[in-house]
JSON list of C-alpha atoms in Angstrom, two decimals:
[
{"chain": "A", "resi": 23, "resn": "UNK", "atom": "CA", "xyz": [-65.48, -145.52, -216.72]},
{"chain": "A", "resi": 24, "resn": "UNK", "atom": "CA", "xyz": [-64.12, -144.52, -213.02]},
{"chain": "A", "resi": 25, "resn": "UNK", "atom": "CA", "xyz": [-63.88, -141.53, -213.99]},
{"chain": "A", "resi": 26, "resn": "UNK", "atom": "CA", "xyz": [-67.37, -140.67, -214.83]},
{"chain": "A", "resi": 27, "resn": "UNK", "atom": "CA", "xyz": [-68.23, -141.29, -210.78]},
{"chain": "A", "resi": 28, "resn": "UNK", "atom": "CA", "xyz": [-68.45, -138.21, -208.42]},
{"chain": "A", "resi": 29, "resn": "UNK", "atom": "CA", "xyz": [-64.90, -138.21, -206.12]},
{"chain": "A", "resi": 30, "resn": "UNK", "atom": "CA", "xyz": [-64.81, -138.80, -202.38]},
{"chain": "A", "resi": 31, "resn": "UNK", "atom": "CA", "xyz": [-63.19, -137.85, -199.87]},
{"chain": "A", "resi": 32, "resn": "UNK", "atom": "CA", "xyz": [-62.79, -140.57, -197.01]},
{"chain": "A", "resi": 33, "resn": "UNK", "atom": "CA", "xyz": [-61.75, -140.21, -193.57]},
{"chain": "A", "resi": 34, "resn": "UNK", "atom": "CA", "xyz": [-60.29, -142.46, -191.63]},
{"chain": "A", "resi": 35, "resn": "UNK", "atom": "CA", "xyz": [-57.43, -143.88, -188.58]},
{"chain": "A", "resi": 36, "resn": "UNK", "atom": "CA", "xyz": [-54.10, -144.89, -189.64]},
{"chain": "A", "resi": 37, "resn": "UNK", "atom": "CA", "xyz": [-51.57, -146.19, -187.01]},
{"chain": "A", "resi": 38, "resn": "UNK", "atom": "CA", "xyz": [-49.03, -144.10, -185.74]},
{"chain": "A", "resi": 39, "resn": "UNK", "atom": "CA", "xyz": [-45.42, -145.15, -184.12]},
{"chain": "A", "resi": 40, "resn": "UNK", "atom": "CA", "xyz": [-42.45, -144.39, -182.43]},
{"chain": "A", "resi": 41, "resn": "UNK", "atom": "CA", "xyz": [-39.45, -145.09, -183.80]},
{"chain": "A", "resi": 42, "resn": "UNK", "atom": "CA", "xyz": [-36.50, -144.24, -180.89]},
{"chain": "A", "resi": 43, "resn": "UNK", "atom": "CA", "xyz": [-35.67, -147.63, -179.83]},
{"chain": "A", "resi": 44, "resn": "UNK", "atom": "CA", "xyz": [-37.19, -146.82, -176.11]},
{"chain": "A", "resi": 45, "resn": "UNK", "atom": "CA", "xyz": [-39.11, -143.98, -174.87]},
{"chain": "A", "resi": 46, "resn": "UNK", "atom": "CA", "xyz": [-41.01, -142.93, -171.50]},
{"chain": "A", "resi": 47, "resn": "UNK", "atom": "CA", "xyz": [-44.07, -144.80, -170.42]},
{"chain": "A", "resi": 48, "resn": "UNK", "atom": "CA", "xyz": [-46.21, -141.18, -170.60]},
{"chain": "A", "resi": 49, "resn": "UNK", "atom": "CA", "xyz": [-45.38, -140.51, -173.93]},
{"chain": "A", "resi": 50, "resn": "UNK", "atom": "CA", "xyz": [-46.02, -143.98, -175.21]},
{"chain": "A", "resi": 51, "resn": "UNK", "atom": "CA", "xyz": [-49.74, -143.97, -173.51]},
{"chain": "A", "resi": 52, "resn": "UNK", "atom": "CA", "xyz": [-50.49, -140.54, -175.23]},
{"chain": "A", "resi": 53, "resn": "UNK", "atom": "CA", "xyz": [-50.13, -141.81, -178.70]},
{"chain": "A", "resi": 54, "resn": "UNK", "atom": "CA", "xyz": [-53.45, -142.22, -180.77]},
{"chain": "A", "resi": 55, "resn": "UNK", "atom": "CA", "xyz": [-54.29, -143.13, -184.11]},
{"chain": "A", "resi": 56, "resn": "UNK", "atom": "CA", "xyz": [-53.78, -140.85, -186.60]},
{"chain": "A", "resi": 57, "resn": "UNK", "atom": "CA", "xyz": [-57.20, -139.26, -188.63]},
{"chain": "A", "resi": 58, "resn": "UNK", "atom": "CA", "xyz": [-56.09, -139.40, -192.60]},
{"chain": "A", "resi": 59, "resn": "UNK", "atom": "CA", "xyz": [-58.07, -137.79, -195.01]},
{"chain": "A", "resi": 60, "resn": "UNK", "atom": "CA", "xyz": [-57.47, -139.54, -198.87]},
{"chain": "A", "resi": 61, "resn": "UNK", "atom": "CA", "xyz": [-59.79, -137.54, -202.19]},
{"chain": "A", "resi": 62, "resn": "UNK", "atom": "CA", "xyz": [-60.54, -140.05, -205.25]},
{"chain": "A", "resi": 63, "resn": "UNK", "atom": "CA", "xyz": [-62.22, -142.06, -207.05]},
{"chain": "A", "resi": 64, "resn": "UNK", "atom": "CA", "xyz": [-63.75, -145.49, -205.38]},
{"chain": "A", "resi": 65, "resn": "UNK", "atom": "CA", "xyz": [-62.16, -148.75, -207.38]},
{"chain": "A", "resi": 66, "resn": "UNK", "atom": "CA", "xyz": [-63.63, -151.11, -204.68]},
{"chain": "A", "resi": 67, "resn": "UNK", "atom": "CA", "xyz": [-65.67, -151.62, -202.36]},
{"chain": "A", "resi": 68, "resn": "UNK", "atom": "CA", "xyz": [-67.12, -154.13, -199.86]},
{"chain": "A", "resi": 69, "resn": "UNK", "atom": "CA", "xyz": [-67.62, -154.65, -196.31]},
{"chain": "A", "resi": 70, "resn": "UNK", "atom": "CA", "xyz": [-64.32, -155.40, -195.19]},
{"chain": "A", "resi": 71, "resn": "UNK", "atom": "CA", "xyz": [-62.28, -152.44, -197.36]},
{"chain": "A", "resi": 72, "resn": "UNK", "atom": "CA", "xyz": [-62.23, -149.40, -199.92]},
{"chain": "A", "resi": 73, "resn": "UNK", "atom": "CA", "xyz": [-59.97, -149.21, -202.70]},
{"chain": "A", "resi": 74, "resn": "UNK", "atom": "CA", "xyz": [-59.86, -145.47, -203.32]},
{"chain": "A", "resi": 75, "resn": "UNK", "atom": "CA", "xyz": [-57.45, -144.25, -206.60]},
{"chain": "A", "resi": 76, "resn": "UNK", "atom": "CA", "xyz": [-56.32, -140.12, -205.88]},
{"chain": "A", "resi": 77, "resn": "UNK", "atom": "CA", "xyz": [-55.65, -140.18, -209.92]},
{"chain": "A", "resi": 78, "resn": "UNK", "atom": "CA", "xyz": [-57.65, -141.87, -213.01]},
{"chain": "A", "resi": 79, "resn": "UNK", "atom": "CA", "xyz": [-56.45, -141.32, -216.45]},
{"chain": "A", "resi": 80, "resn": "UNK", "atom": "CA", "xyz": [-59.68, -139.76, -218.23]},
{"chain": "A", "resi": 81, "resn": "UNK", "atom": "CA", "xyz": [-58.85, -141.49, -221.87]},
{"chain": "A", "resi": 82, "resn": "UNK", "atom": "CA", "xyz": [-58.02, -145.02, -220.37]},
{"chain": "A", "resi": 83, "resn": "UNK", "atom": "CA", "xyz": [-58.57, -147.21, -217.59]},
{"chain": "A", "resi": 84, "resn": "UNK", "atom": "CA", "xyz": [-55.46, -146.39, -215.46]},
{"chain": "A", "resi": 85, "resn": "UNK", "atom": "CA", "xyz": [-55.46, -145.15, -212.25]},
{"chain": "A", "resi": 86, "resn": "UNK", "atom": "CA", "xyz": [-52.61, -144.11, -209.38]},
{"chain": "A", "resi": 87, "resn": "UNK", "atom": "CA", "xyz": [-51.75, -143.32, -206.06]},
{"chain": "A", "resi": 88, "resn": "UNK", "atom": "CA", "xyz": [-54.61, -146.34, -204.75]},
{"chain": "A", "resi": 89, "resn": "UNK", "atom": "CA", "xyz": [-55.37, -147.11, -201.29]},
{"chain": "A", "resi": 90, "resn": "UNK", "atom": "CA", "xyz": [-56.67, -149.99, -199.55]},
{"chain": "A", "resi": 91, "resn": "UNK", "atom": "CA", "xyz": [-58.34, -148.89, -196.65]},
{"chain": "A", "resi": 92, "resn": "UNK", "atom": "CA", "xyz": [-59.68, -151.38, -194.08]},
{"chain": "A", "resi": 93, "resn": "UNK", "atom": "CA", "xyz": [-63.60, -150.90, -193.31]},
{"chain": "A", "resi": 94, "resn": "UNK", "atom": "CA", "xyz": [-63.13, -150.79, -189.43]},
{"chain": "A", "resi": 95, "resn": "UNK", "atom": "CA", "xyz": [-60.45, -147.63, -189.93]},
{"chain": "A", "resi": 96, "resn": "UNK", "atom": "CA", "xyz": [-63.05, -145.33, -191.77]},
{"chain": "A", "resi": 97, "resn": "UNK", "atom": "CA", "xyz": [-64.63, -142.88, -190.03]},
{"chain": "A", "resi": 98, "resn": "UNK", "atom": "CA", "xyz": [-66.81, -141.38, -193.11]},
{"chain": "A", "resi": 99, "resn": "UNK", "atom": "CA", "xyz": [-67.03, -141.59, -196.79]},
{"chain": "A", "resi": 100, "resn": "UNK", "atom": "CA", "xyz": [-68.54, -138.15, -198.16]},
{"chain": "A", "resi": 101, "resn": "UNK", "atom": "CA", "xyz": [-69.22, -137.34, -202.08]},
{"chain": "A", "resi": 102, "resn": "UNK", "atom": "CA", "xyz": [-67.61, -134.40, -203.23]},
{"chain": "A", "resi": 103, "resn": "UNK", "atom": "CA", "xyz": [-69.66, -132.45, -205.71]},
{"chain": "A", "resi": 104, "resn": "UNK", "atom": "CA", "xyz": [-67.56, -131.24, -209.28]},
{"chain": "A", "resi": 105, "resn": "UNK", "atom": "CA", "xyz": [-68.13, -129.11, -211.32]},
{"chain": "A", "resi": 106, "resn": "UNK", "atom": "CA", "xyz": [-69.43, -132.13, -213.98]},
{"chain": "A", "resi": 107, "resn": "UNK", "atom": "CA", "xyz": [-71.92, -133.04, -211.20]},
{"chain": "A", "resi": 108, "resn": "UNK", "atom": "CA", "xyz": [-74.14, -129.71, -210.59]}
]
């Protein structure tokens, strides 16, 4: 069951944007990507994405708030230790 895995936490870019119809030439070359941070439980993975779920149901195989995350956008995928895993 999902959740019987140890939780991650994953970071990684995320595009940002401007949404005023026009704005000055500076401000648009400062933008950057934006560094996310998303906590759950791996659904998926492979080399081109993570599927990460932020909430499992413990009783069935249901799961919420899921990502897709694009390989090339992460940055690092740690394990977070629980209190089931020490």
């Amino acid at each position: 069951m999902i959740s019987d895995q140890k939780p991650v936490r994953i970071t990684w870019l995320d595009i940002t944007s401007q949404t005023d119809p026009w704005i000055d030439i500076d401000d648009a070359m400062e933008m950057k990507p934006a560094i996310m941070i998303s906590v759950g439980w791996i659904v998926k993975e492979n080399i081109d994405f993570v599927t990460l779920a932020s909430t499992v149901d413990t009783e069935e195989e249901l799961v919420g708030d899921v990502n897709c995350i694009p390989r090339p956008t992460i940055m690092n995928i740690e394990p977070l230790e629980t209190s089931k895993s020490k």
